[in-house]
PDB file of C-alpha atoms and ligand atoms in Angstrom:
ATOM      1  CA  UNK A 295    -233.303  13.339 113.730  1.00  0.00           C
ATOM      2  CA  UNK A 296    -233.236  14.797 109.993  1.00  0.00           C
ATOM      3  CA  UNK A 297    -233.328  18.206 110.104  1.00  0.00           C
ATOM      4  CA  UNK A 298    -235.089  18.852 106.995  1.00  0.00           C
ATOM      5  CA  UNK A 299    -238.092  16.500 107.543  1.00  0.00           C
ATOM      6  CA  UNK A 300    -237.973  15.978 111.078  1.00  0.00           C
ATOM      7  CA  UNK A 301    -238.282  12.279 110.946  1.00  0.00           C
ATOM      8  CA  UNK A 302    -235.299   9.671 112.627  1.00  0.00           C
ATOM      9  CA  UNK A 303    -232.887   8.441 110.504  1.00  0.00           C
ATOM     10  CA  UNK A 304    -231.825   5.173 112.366  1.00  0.00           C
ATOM     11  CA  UNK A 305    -233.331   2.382 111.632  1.00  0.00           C
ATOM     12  CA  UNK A 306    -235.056   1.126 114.648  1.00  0.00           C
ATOM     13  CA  UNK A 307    -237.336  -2.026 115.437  1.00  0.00           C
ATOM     14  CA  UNK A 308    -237.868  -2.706 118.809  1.00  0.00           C
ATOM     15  CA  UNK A 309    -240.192  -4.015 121.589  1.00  0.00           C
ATOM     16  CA  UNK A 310    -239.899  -2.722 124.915  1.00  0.00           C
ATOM     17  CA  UNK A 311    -242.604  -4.031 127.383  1.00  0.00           C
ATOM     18  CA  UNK A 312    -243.098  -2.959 130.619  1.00  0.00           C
ATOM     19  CA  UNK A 313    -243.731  -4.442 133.683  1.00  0.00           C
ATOM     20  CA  UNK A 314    -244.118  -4.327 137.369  1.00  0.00           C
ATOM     21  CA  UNK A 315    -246.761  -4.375 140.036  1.00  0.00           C
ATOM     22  CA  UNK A 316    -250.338  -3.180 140.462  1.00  0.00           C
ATOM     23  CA  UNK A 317    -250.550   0.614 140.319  1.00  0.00           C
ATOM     24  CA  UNK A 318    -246.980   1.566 140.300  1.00  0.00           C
ATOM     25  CA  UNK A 319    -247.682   3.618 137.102  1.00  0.00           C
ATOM     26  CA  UNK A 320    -246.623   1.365 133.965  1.00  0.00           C
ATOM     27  CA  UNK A 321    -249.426   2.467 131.892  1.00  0.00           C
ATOM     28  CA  UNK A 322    -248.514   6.535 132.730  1.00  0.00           C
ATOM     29  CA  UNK A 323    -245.028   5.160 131.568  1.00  0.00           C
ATOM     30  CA  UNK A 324    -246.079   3.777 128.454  1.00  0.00           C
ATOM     31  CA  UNK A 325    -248.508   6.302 127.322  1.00  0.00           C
ATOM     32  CA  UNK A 326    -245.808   9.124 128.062  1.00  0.00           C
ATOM     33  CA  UNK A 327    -243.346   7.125 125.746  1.00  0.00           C
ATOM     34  CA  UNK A 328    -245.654   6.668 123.043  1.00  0.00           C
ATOM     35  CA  UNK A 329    -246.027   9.869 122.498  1.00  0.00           C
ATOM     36  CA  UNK A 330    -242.297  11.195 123.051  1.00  0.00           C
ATOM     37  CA  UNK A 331    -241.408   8.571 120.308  1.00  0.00           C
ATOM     38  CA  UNK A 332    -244.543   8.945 118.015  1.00  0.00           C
ATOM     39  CA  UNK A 333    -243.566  12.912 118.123  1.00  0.00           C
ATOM     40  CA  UNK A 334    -239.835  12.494 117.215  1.00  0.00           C
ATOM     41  CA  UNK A 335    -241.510  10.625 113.843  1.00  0.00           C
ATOM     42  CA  UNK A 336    -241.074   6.959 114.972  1.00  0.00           C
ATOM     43  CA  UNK A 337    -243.414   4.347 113.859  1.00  0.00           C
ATOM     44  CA  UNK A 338    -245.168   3.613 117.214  1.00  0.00           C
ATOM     45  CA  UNK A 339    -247.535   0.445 118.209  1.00  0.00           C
ATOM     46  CA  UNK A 340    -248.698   0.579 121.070  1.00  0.00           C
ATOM     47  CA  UNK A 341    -250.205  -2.440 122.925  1.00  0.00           C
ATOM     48  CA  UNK A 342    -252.752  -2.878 125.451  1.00  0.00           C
ATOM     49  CA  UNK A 343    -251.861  -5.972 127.347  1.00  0.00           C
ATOM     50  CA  UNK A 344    -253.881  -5.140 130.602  1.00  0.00           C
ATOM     51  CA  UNK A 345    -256.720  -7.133 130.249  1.00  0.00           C
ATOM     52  CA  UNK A 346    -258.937  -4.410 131.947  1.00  0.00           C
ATOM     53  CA  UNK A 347    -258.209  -1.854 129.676  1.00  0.00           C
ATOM     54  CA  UNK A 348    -256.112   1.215 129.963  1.00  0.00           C
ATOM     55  CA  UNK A 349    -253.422   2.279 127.967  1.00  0.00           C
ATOM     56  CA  UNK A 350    -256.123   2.717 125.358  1.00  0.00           C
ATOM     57  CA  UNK A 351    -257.929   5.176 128.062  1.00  0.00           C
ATOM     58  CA  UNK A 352    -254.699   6.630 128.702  1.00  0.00           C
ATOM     59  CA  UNK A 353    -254.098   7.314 124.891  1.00  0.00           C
ATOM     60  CA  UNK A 354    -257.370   9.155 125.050  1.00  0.00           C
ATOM     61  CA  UNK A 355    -258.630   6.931 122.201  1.00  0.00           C
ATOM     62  CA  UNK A 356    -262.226   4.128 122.189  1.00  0.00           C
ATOM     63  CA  UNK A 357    -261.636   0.606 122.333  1.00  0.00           C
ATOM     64  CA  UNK A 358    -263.187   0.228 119.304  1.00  0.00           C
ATOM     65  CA  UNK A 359    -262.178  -3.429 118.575  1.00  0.00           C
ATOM     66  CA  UNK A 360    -260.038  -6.211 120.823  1.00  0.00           C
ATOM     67  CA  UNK A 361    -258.253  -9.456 120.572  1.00  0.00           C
ATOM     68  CA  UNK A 362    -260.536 -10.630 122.503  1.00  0.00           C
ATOM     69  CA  UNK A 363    -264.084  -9.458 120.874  1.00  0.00           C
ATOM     70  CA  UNK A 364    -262.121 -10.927 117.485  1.00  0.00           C
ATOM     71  CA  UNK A 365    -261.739 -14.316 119.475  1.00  0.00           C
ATOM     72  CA  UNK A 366    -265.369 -14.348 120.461  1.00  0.00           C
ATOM     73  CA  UNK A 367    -266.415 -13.609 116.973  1.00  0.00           C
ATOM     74  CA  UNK A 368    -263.898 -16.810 115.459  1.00  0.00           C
ATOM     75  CA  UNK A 369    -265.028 -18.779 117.939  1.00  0.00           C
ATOM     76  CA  UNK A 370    -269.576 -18.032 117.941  1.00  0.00           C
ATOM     77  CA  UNK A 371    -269.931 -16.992 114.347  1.00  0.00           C
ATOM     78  CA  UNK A 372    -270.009 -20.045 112.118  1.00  0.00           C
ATOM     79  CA  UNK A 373    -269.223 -17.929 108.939  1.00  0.00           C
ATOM     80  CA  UNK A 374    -266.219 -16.190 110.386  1.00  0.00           C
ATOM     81  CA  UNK A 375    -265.312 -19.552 111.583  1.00  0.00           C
ATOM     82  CA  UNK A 376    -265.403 -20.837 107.314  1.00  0.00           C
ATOM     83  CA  UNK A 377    -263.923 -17.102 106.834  1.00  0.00           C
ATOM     84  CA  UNK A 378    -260.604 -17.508 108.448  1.00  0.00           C
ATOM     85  CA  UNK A 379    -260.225 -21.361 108.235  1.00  0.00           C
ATOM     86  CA  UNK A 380    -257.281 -21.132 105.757  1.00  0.00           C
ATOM     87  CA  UNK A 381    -255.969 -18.055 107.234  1.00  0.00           C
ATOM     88  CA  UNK A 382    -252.056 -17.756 109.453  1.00  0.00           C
ATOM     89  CA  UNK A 383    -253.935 -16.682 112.911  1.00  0.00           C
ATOM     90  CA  UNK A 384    -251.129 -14.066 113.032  1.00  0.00           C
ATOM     91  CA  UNK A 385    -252.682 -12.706 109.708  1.00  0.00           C
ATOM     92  CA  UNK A 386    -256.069 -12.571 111.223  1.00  0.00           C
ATOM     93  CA  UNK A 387    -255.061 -10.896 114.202  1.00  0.00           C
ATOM     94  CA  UNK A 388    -252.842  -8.130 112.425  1.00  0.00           C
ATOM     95  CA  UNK A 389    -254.999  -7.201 109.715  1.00  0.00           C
ATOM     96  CA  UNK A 390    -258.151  -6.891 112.015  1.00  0.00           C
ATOM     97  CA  UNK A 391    -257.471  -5.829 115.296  1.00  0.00           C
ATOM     98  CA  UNK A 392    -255.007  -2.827 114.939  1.00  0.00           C
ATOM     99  CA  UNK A 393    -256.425   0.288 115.625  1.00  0.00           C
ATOM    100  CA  UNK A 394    -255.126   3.568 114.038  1.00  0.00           C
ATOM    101  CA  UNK A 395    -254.797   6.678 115.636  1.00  0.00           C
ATOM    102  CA  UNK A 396    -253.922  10.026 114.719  1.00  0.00           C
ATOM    103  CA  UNK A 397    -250.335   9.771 115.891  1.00  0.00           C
ATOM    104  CA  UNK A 398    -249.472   5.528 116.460  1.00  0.00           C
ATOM    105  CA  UNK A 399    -251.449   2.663 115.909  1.00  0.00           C
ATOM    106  CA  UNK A 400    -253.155   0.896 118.927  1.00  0.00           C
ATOM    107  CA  UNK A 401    -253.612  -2.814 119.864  1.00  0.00           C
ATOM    108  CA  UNK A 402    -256.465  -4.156 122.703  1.00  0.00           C
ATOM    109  CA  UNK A 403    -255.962  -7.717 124.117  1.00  0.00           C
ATOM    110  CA  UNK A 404    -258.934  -7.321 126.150  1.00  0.00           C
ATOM    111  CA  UNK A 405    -260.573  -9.682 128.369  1.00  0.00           C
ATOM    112  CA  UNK A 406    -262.692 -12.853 127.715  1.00  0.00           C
ATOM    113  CA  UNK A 407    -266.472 -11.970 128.489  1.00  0.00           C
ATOM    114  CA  UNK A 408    -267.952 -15.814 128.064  1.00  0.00           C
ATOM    115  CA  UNK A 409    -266.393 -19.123 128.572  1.00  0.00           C
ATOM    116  CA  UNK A 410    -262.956 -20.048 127.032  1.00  0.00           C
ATOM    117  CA  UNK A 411    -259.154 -19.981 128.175  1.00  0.00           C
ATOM    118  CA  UNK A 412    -258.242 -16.491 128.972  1.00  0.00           C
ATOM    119  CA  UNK A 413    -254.311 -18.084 128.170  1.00  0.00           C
ATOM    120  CA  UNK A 414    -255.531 -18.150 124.299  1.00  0.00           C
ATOM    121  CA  UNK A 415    -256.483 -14.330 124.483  1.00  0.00           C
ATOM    122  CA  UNK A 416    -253.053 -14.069 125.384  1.00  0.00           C
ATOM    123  CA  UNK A 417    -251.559 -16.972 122.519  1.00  0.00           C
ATOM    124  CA  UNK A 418    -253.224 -14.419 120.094  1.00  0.00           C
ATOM    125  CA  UNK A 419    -251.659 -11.317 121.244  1.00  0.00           C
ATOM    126  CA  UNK A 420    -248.347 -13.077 120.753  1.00  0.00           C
ATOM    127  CA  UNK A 421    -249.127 -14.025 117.361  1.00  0.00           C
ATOM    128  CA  UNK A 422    -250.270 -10.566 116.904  1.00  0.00           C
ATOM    129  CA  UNK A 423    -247.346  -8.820 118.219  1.00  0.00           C
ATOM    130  CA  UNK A 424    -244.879 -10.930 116.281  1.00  0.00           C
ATOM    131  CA  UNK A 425    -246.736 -10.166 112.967  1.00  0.00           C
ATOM    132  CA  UNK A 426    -247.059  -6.683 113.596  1.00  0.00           C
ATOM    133  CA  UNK A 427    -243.888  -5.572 115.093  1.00  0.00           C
ATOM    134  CA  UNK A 428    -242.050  -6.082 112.094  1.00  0.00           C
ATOM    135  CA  UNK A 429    -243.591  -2.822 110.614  1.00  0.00           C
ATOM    136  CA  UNK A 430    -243.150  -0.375 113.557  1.00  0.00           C
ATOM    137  CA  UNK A 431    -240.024   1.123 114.781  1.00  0.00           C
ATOM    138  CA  UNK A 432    -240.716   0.645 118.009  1.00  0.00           C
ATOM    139  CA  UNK A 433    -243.954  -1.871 119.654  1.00  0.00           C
ATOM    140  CA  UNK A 434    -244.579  -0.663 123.640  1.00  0.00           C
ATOM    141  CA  UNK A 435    -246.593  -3.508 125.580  1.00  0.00           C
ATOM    142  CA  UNK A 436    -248.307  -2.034 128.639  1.00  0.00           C
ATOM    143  CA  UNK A 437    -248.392  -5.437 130.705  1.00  0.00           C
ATOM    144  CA  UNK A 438    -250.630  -6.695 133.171  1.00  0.00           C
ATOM    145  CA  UNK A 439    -249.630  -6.286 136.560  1.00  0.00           C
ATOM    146  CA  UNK A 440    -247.115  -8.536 138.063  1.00  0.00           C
ATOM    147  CA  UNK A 441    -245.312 -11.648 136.934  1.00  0.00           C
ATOM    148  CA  UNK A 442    -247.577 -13.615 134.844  1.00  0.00           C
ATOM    149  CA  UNK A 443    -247.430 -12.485 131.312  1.00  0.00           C
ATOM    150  CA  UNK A 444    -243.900 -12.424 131.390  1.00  0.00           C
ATOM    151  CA  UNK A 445    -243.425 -15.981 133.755  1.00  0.00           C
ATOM    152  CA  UNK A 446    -245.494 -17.615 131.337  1.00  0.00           C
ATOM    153  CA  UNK A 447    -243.353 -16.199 128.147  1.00  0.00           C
ATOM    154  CA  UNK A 448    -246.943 -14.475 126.491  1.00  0.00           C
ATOM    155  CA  UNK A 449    -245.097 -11.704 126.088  1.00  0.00           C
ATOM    156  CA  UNK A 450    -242.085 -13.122 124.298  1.00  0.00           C
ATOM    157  CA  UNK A 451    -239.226 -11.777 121.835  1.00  0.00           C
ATOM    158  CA  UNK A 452    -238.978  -8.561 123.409  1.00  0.00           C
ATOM    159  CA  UNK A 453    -235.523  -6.599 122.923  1.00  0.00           C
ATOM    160  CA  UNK A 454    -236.033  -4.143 126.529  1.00  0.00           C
ATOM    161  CA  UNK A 455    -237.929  -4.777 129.656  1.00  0.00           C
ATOM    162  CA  UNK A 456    -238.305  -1.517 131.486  1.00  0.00           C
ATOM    163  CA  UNK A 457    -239.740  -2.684 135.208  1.00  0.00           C
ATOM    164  CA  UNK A 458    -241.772   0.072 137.143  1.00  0.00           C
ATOM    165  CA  UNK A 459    -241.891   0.613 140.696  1.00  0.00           C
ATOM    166  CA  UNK A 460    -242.994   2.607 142.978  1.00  0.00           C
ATOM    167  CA  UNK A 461    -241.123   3.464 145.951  1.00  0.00           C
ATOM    168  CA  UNK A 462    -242.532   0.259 148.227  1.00  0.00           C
ATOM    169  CA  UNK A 463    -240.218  -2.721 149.239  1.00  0.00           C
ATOM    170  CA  UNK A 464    -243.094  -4.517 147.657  1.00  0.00           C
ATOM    171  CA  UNK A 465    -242.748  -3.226 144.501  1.00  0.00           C
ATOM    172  CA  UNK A 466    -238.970  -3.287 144.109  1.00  0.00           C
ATOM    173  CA  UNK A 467    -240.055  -7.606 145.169  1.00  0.00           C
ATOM    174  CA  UNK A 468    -241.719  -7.585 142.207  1.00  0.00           C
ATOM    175  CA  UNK A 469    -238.918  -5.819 140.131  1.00  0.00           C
ATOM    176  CA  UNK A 470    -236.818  -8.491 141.177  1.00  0.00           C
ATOM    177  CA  UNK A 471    -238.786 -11.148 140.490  1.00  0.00           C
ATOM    178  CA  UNK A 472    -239.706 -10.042 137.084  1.00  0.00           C
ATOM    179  CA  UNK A 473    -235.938  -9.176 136.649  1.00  0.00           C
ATOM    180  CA  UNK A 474    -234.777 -12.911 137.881  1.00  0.00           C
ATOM    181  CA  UNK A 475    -237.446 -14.111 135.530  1.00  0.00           C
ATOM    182  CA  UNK A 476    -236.156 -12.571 132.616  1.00  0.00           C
ATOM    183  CA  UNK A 477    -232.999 -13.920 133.436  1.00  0.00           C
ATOM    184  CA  UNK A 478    -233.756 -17.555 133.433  1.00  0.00           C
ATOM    185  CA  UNK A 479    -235.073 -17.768 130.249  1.00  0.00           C
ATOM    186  CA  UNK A 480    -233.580 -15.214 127.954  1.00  0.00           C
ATOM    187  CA  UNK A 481    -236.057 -14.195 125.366  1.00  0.00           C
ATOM    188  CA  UNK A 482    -233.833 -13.973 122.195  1.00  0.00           C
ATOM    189  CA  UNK A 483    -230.801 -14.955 123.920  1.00  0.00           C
ATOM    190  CA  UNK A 484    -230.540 -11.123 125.547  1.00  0.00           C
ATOM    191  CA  UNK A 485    -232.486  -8.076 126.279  1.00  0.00           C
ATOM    192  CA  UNK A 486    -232.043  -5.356 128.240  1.00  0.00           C
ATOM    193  CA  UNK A 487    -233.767  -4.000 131.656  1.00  0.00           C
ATOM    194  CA  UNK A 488    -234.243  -1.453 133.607  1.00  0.00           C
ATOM    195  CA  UNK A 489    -235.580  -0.493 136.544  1.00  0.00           C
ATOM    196  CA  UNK A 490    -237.840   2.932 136.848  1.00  0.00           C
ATOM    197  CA  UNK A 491    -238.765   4.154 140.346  1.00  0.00           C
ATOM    198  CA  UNK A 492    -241.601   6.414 140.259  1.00  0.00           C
ATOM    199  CA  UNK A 493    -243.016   8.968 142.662  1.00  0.00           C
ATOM    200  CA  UNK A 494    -239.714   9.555 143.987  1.00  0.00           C
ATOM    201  CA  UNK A 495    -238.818  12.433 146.475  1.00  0.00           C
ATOM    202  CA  UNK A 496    -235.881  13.572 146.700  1.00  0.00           C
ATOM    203  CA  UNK A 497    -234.670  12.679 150.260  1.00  0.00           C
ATOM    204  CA  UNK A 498    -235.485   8.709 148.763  1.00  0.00           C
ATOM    205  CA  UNK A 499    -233.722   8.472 146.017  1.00  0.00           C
ATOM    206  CA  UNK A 500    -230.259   7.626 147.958  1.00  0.00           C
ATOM    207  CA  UNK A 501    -231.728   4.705 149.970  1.00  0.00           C
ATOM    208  CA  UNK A 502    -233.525   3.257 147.317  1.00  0.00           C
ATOM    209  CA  UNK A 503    -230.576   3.555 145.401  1.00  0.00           C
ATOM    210  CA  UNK A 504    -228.329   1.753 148.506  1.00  0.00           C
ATOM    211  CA  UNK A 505    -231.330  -0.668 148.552  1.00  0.00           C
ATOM    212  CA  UNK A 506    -231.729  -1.454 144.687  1.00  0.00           C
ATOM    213  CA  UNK A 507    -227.625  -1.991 144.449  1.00  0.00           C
ATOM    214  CA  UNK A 508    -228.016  -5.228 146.666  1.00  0.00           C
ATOM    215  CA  UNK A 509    -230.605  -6.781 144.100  1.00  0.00           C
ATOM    216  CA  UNK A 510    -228.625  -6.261 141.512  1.00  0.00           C
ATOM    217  CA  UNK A 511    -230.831  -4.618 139.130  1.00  0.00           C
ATOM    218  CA  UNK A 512    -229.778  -1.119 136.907  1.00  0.00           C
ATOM    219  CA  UNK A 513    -231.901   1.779 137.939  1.00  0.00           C
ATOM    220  CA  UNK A 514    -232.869   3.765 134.713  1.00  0.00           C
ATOM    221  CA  UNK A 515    -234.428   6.623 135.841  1.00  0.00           C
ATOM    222  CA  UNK A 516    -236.493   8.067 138.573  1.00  0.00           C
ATOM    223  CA  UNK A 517    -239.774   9.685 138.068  1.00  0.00           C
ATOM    224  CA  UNK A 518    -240.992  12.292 140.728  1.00  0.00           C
ATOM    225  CA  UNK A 519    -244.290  12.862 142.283  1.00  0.00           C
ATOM    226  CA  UNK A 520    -246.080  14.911 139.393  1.00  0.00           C
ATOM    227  CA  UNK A 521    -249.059  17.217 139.968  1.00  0.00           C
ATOM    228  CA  UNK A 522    -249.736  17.194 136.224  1.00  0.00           C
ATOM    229  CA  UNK A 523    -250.889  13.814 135.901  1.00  0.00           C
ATOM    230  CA  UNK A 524    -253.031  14.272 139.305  1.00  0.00           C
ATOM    231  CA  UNK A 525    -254.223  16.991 137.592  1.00  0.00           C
ATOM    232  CA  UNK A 526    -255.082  15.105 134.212  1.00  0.00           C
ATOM    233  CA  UNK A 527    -256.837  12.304 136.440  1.00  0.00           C
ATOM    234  CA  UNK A 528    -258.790  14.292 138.286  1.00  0.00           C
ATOM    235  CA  UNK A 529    -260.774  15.818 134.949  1.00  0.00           C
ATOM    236  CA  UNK A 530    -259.781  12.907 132.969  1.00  0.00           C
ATOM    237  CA  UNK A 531    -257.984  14.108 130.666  1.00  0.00           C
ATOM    238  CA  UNK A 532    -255.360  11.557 128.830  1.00  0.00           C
ATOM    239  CA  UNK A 533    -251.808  11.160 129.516  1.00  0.00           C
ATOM    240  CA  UNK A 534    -251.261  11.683 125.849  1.00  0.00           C
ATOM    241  CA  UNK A 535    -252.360  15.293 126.306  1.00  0.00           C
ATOM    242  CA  UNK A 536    -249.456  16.144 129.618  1.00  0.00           C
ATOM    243  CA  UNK A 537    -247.441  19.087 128.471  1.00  0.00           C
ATOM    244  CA  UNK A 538    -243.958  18.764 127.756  1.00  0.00           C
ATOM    245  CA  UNK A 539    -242.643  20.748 130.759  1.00  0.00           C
ATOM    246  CA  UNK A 540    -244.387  18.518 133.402  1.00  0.00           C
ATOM    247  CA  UNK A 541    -241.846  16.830 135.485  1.00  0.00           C
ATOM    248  CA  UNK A 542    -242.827  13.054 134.770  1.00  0.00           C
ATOM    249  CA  UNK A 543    -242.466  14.113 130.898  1.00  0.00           C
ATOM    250  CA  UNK A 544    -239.586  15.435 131.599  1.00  0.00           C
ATOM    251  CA  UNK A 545    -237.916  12.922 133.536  1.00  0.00           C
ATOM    252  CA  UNK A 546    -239.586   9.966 130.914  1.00  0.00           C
ATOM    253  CA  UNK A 547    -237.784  12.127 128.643  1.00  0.00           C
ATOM    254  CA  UNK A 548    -234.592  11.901 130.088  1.00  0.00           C
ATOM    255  CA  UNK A 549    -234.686   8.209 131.006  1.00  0.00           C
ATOM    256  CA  UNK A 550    -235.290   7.734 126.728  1.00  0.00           C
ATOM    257  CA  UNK A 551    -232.533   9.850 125.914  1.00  0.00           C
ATOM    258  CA  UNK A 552    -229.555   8.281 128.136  1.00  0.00           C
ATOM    259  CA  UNK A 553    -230.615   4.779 127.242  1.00  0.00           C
ATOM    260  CA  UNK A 554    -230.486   5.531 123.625  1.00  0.00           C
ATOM    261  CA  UNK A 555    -234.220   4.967 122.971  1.00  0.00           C
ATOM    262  CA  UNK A 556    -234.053   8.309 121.637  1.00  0.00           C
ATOM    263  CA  UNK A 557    -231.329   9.420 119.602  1.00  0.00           C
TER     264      UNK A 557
HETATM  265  N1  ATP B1339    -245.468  10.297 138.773  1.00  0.00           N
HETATM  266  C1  ATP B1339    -246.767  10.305 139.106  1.00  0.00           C
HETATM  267  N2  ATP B1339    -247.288  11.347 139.800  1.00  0.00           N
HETATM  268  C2  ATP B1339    -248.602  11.376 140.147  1.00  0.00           C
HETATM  269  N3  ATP B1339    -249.472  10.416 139.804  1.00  0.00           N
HETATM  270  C3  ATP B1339    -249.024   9.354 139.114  1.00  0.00           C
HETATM  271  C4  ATP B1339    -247.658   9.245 138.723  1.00  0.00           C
HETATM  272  N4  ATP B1339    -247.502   8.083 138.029  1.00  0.00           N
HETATM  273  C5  ATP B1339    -248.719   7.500 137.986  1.00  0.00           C
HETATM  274  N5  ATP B1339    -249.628   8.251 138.625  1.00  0.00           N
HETATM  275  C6  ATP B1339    -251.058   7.924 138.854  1.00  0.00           C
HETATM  276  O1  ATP B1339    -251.090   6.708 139.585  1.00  0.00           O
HETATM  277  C7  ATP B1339    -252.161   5.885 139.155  1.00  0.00           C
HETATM  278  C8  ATP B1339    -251.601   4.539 138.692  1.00  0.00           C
HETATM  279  O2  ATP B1339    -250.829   4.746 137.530  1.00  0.00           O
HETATM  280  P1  ATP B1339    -250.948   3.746 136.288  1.00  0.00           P
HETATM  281  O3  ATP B1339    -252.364   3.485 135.943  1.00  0.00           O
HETATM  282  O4  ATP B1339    -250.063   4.270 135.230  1.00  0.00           O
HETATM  283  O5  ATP B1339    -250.316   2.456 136.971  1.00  0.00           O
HETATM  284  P2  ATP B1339    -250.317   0.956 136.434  1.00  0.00           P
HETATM  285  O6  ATP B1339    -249.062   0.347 136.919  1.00  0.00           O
HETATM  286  O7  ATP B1339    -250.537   0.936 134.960  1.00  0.00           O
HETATM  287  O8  ATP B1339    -251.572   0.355 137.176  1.00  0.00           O
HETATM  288  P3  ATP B1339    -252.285  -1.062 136.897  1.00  0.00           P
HETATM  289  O9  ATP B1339    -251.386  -2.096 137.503  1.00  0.00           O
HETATM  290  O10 ATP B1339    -253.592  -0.939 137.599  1.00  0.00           O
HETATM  291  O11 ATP B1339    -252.407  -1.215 135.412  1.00  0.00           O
HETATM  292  C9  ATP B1339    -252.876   6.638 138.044  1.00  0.00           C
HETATM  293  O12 ATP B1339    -253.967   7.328 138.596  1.00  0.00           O
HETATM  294  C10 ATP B1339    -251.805   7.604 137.547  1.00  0.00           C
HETATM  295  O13 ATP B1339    -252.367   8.738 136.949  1.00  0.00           O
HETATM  296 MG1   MG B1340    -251.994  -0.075 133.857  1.00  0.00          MG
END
């Protein structure tokens, strides 16, 4: 970090998505990391790959615009059809569905409200994030739950997969599928994971840890049990807004700092 105008000095360009099952807290993860990086003066994109939704909730900003609304509009408006005929897609998609915010810039894939391939929704945010990635220091893709976006390569050329779990067998299953997946087929030739347990206690940590070891994946960090955020749902307030000193900051912190996200 420069001291004099507080903004990073290393030249960073990066796409981390992350993954894992249903409800284990990727989103929390995302949103928490966003803002760590957009306040240390990074060039942050953030992108809403859950088709419901919720990063952009979580960001406490308005899905204004989506992929998805865009894709209705190229698809049912004849003049937007003429309008873009000549146009890259990836073009399209970068110049009109980023959203900016006060602190990072925001992208929606949304879901598809009338007939159509949801898969092409998803062909689009792929074109999107390769376009657009090039201009942020660092592009965070809050994935839909599970194995599919990353089974079926939509999300593709990422450099970091950080896998979330929570403390079920079932959701270290999906860590290791997602993991194994990654594996076989290499999005540019490596990138590196990690897995984050959250809602950890204590007295868990060691057998997770004993369990984890046998499945060959690299826990990252652990993330406790954090009133703040139960706090922040119950009046709906955004994860963008969680103080510094709560402990799932904290820790999100900490997990940034020792894999040299943050430097
Ligand atoms: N460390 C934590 N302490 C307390 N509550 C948490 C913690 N992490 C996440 N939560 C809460 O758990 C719920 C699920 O978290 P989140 O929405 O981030 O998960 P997700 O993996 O994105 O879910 P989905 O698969 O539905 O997108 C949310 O209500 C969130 O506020
Ligand atoms: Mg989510």
């Amino acid at each position: 970090m420069c001291e004099c105008c507080n903004s990073h000095k290393r030249p960073v360009n990066e796409i981390i998505a992350v993954t894992g099952k249903g409800g284990t807290g990727k989103t929390t993860f995302v949103a928490v990391m966003a803002k760590i990086l957009a306040s240390k003066g990074f060039k942050v994109l953030a992108v809403d790959a859950d088709p419901p939704i919720s990063l952009t909730y979580a960001l406490g900003a308005t899905p204004l615009k989506t992929i998805a609304q865009i894709r209705a509009k190229m698809i049912e408006d004849p003049n937007e059809k003429k309008r873009i005929k000549d146009l890259p897609i990836e073009d399209v998609i970068a110049d009109e569905a980023v959203i900016d915010l006060d602190q990072l810039s925001l992208l929606i894939m949304g879901k598809s409200e009338g007939p159509g391939c949801f898969c092409s929704i998803n062909e689009l945010l792929k074109y999107g994030i390769s376009k657009l990635s090039k201009n942020f220091d660092f592009t965070l893709i809050d994935c839909e739950a599970g194995i599919e976006q990353i089974n079926r390569q939509v999300i593709d050329s990422i450099n970091r997969m950080i896998m979330i779990s929570d403390t079920s067998a079932k959701g270290l299953r999906t860590a290791l599928h997602l993991n194994n997946l990654g594996n076989s087929y290499g999005v540019q030739g490596n990138y590196k994971k990690g897995l984050v347990i959250n809602r950890a206690g204590k007295k868990e940590i060691p057998i997770l840890e004993e369990k984890v070891k046998e499945m060959n994946i690299d826990i990252i960090g652990f993330i406790p049990e954090d009133h703040k955020i139960t706090e922040h749902d119950l009046f709906d307030r955004s994860i963008f807004e969680l103080p510094k000193n709560a402990p799932s900051f904290v820790a999100i912190h900490g997990i940034l700092e020792r894999q040299g996200i943050l430097i």
